[in-house]
mmCIF file of C-alpha atoms and ligand atoms in Angstrom:
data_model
loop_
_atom_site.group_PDB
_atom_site.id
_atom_site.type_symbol
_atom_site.label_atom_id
_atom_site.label_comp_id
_atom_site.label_asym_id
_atom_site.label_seq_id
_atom_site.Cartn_x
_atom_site.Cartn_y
_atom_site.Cartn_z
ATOM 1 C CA UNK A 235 18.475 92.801 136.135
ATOM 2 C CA UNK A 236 17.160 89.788 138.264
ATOM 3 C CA UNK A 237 19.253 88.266 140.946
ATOM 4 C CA UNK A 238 18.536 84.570 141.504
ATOM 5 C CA UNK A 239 20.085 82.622 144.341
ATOM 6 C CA UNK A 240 19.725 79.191 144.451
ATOM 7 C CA UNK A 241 21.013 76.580 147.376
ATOM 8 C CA UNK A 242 24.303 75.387 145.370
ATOM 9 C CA UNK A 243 26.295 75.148 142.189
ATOM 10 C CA UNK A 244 23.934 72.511 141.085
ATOM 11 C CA UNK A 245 20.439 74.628 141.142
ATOM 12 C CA UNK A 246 22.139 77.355 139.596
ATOM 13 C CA UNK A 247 23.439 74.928 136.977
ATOM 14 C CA UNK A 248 20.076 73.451 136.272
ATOM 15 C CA UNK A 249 17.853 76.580 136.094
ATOM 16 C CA UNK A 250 20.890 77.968 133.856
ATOM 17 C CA UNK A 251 20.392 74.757 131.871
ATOM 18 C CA UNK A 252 16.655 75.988 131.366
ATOM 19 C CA UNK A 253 17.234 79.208 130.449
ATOM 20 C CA UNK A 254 19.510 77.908 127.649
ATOM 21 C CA UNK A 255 17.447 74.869 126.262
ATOM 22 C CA UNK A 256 14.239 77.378 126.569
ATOM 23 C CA UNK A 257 16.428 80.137 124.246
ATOM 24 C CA UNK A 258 16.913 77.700 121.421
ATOM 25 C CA UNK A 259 13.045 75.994 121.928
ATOM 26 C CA UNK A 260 11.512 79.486 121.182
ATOM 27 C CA UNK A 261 13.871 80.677 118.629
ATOM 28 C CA UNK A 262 15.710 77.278 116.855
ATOM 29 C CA UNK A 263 18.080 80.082 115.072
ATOM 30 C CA UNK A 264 18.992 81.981 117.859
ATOM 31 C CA UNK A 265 22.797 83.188 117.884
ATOM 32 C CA UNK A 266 24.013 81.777 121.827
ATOM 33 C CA UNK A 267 27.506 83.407 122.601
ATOM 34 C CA UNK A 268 29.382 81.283 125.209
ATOM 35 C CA UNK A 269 31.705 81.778 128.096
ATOM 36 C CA UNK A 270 34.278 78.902 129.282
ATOM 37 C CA UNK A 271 35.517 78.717 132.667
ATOM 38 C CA UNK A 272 34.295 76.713 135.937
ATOM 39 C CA UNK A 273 31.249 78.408 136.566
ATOM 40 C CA UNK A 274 28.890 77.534 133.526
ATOM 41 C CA UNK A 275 30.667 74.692 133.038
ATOM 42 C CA UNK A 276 27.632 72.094 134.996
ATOM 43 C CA UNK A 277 24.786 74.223 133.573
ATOM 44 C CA UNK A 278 26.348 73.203 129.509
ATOM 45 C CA UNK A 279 26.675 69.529 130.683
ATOM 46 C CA UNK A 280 23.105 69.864 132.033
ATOM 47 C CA UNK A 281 21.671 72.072 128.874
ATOM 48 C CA UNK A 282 23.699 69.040 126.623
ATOM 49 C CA UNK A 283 21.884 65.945 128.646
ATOM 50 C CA UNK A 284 18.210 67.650 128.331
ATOM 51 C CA UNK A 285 18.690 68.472 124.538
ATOM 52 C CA UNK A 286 19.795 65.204 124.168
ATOM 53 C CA UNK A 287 16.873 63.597 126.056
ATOM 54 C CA UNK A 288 13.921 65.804 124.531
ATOM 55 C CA UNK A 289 15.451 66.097 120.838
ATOM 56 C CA UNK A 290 16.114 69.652 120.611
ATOM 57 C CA UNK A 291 16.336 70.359 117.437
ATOM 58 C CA UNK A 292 19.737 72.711 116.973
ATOM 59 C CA UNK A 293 20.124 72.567 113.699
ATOM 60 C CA UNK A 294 19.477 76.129 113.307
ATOM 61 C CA UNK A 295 21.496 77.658 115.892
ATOM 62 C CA UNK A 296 24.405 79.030 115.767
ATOM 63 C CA UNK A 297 27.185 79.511 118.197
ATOM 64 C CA UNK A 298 29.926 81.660 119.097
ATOM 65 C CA UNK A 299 32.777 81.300 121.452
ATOM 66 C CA UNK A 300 33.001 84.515 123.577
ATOM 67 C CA UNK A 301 36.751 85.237 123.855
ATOM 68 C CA UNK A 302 39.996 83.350 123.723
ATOM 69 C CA UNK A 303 43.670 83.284 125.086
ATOM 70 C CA UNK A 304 45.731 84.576 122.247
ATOM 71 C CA UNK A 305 49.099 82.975 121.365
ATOM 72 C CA UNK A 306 47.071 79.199 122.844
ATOM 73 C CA UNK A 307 46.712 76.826 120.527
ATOM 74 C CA UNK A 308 43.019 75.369 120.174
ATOM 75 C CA UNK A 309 44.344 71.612 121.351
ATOM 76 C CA UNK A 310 45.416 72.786 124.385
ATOM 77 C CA UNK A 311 42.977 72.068 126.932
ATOM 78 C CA UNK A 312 42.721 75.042 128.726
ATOM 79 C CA UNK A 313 41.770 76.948 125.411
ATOM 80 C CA UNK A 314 38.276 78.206 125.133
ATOM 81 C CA UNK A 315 38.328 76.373 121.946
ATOM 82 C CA UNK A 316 39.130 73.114 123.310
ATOM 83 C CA UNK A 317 35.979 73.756 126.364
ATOM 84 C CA UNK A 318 33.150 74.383 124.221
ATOM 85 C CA UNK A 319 34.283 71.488 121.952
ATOM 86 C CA UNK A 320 34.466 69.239 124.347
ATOM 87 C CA UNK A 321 31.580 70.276 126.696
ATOM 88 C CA UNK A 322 29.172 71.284 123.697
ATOM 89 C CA UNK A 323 29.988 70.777 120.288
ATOM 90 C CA UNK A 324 31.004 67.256 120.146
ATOM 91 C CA UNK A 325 28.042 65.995 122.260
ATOM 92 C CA UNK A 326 25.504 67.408 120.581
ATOM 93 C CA UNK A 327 27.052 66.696 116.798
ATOM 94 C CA UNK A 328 27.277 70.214 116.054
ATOM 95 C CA UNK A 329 28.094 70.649 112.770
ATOM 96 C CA UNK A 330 31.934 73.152 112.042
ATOM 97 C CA UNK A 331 29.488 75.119 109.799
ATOM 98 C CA UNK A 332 27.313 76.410 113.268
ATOM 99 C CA UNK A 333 29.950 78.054 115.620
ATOM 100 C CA UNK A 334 33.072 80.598 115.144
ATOM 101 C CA UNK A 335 35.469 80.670 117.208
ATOM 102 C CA UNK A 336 38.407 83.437 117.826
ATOM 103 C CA UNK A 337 41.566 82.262 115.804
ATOM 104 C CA UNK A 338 44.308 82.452 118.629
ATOM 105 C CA UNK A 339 46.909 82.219 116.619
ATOM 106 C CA UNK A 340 45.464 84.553 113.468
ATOM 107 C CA UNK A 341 48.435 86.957 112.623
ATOM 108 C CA UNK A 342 45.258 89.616 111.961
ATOM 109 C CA UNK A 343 44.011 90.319 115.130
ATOM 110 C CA UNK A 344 41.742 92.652 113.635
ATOM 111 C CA UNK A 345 40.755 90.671 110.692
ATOM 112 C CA UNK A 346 39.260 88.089 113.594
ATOM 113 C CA UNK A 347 37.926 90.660 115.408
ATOM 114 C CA UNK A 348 36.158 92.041 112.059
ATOM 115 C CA UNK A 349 34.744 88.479 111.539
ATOM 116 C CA UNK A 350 33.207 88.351 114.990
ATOM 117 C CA UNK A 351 31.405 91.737 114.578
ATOM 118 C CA UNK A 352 30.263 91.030 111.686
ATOM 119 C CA UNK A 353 28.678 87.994 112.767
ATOM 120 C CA UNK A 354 27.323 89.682 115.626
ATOM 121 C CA UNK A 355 26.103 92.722 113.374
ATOM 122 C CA UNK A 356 24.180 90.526 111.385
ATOM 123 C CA UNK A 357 22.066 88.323 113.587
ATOM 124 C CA UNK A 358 22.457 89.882 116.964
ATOM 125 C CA UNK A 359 23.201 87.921 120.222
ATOM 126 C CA UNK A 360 19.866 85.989 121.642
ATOM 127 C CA UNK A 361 21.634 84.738 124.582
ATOM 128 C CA UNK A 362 24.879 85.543 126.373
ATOM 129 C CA UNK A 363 26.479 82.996 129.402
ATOM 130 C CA UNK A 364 29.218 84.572 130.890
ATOM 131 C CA UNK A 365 30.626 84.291 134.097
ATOM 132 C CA UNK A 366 32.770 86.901 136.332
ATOM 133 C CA UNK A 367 36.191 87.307 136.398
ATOM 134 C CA UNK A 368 38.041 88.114 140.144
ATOM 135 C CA UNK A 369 38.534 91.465 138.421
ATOM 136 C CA UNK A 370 34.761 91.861 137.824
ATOM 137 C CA UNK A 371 35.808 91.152 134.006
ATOM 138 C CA UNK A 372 33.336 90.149 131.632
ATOM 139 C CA UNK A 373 34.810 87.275 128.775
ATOM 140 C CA UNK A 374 38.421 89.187 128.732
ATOM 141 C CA UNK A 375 36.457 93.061 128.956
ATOM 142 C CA UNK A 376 38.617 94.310 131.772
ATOM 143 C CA UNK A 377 38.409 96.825 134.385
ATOM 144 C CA UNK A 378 38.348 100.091 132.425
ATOM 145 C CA UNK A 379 37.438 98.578 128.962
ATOM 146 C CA UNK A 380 35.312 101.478 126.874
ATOM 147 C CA UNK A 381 31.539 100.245 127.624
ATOM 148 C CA UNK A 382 31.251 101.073 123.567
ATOM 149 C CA UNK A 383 33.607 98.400 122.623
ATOM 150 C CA UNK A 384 33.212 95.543 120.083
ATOM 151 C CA UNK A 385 35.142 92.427 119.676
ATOM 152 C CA UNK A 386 38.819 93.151 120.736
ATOM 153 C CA UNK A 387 42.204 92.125 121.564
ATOM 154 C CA UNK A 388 43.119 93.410 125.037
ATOM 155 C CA UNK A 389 46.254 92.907 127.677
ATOM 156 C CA UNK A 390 45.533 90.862 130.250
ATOM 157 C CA UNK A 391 45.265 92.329 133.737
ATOM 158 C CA UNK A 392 47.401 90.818 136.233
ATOM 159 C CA UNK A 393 44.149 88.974 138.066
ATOM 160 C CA UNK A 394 43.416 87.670 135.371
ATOM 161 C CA UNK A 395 47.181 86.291 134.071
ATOM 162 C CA UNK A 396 47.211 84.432 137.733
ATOM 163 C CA UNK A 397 43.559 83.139 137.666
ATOM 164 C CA UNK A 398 43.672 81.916 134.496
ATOM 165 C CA UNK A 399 46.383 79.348 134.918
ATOM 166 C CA UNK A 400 44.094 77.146 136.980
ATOM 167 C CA UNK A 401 42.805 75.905 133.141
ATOM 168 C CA UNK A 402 46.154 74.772 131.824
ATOM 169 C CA UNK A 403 47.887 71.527 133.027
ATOM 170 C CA UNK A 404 51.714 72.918 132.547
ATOM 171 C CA UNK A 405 52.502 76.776 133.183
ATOM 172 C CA UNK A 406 51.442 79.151 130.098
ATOM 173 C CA UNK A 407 52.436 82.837 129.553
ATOM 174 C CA UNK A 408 49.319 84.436 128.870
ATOM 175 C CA UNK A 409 49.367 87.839 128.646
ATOM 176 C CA UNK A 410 46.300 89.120 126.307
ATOM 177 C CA UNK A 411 42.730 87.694 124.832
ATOM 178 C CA UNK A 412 40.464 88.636 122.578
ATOM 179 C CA UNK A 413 37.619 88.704 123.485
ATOM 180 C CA UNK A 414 33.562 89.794 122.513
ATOM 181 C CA UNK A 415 32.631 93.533 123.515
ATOM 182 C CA UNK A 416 31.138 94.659 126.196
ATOM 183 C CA UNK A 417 28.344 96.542 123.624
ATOM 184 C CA UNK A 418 27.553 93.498 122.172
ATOM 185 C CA UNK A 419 26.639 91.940 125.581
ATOM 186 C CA UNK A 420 24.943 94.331 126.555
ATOM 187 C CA UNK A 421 22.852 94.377 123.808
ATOM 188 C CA UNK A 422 22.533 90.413 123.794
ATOM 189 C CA UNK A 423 18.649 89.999 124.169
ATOM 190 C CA UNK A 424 19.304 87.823 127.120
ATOM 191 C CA UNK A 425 22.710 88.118 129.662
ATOM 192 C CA UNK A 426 23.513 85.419 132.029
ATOM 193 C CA UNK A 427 25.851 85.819 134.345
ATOM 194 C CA UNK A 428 26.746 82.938 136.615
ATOM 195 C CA UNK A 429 28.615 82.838 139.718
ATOM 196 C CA UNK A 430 29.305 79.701 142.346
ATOM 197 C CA UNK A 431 31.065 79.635 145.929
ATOM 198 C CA UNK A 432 32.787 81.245 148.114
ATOM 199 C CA UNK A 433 35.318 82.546 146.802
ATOM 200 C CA UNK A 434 32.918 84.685 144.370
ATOM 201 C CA UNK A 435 31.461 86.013 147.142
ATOM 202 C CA UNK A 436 33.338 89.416 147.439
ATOM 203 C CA UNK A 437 33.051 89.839 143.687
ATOM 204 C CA UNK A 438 28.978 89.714 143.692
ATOM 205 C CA UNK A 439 29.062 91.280 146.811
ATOM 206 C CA UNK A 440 30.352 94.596 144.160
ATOM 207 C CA UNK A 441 28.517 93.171 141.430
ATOM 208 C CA UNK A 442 25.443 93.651 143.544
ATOM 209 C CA UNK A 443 26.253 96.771 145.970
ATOM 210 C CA UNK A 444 28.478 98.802 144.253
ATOM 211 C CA UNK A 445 28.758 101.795 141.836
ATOM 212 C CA UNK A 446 27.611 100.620 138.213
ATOM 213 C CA UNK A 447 30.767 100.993 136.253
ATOM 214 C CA UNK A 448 33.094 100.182 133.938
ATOM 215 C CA UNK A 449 36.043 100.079 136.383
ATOM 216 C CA UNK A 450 34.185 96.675 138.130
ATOM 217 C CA UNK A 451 32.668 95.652 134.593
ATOM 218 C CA UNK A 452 30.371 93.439 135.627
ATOM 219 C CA UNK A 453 27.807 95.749 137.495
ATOM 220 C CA UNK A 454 27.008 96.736 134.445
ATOM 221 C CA UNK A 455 24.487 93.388 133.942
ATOM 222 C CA UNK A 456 22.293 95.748 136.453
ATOM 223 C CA UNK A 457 21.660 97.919 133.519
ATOM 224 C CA UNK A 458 20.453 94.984 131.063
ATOM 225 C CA UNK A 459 16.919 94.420 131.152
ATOM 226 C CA UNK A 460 16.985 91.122 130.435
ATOM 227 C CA UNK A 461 19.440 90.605 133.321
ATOM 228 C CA UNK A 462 19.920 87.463 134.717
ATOM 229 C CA UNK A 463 22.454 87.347 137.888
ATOM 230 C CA UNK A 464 22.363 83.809 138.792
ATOM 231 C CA UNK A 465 24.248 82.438 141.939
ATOM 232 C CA UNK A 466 24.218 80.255 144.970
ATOM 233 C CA UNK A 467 23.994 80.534 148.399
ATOM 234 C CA UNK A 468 27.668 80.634 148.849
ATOM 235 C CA UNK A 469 28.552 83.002 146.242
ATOM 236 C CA UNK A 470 25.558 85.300 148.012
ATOM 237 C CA UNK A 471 27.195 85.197 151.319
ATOM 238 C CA UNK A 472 28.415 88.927 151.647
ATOM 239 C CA UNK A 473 25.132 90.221 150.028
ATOM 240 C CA UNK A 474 23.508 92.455 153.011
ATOM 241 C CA UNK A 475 20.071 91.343 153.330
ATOM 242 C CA UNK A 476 18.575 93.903 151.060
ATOM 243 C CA UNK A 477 20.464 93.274 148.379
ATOM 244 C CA UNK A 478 19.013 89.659 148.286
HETATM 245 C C1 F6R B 685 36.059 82.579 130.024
HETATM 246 C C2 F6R B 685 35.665 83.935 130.406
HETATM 247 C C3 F6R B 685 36.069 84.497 131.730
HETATM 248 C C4 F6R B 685 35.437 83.693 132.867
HETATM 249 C C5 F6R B 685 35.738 84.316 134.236
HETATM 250 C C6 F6R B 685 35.240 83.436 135.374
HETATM 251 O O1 F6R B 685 35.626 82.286 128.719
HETATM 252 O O2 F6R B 685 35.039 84.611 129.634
HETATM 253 O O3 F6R B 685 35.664 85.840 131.793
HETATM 254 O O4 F6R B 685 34.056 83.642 132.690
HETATM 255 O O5 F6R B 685 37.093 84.539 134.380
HETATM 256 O O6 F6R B 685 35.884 82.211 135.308
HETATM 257 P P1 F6R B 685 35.418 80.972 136.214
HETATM 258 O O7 F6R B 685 34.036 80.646 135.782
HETATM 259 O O8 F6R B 685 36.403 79.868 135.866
HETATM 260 O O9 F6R B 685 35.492 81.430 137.609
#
């Protein structure tokens, strides 16, 4: 893994922007699986203005929606559906035929769970954004998920029921996801892990520093060797100097 600290949210954001617009440049069908949330949320709007401005052709691409809040319905605007159409899809035209997204409401958890593995089976991911959960989750793989895991539905640790209702406008009882294993990332070709401000600073500081395992998920990008831990200043605060 690489760590790369930049001065704020919106270096990180650009040179995430990069990576991204780069990944689809050199291979037009790559398969890009995509976290929500605030910290790649600059580095989309970025990666959407430059493939706008140099005609990037995505025609070929295809997309896939990392995880999702089950029991939300896609027009609520704190669903993961509702981010990446809003952010990415309906900027750059993208056609209903080049992303899948969980089905929150599906009955079938499995059947959608079956769906995104086979998807995944088939092409393989090219690139992975995720960010970091307080937890040190991964999309929704939480503290203790099995590192062999595929796509799955899991309960929502508590963390993660209390961050997560800074995306809804009114109060929402969210109490599991589904989400995109934490094999398949770490078998996506490329995994990018972003991570802004203070308040992430503790979590990279055991991102960085601690034990690789499955209890803080996201050391486990240290393994990957096409690693990318990409943060700013702030977020890097607690690193000791070595680290950096
Ligand atoms: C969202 C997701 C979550 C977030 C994480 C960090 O699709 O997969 O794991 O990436 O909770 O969220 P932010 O970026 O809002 O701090």
């Amino acid at each position: 893994m690489e760590l790369k600290i930049y001065k704020d949210h919106n270096e990180l954001s650009a040179a995430a922007a990069d990576i991204i617009f780069d990944c689809v440049k050199n291979k037009p069908e790559a398969l890009l699986c995509f976290a929500t949330g605030d910290s790649p949320k600059l580095a989309y709007q970025l990666f959407v203005e430059k493939a706008i401005e140099e005609s990037l052709d995505l025609t070929g691409c295809f997309f896939i929606g990392l995880d999702e809040w089950v029991g939300i319905s896609p027009d609520n605007t704190g669903s993961c559906h509702w981010y990446l159409n809003e952010y990415i899809f309906k900027p750059l035209n993208i056609d209903s035929s080049q992303f899948h997204l969980f089905n929150a409401l599906a009955k079938n958890e499995e059947e959608e769970c079956r769906k995104m593995n086979k998807l995944i089976s088939t092409n393989g991911i090219d690139l992975a954004v995720v960010g970091v959960g307080m937890n040190g989750h991964i999309g929704f793989n939480e503290p203790g998920t099995d590192i062999h895991s595929l796509a799955h539905a899991a309960e929502l640790d508590e963390i993660t029921r209390t961050v997560g209702q800074k995306y809804f406008e009114n109060e929402v009882t969210i109490t599991k996801g589904i989400t995109v294993g934490l094999k398949q990332l770490l078998e996506a070709e490329t995994l990018l892990m972003l991570a802004n401000g203070t308040k992430k600073a503790p979590v990279i500081k055991k991102v960085v520093e601690e034990d690789i395992s499955v209890n803080f998920p996201a050391t486990l990008i240290r393994q990957h060797k096409n690693g990318f831990l990409i943060i700013d200043n702030e977020a890097a605060s607690e690193l000791t100097t070595e680290a950096k």
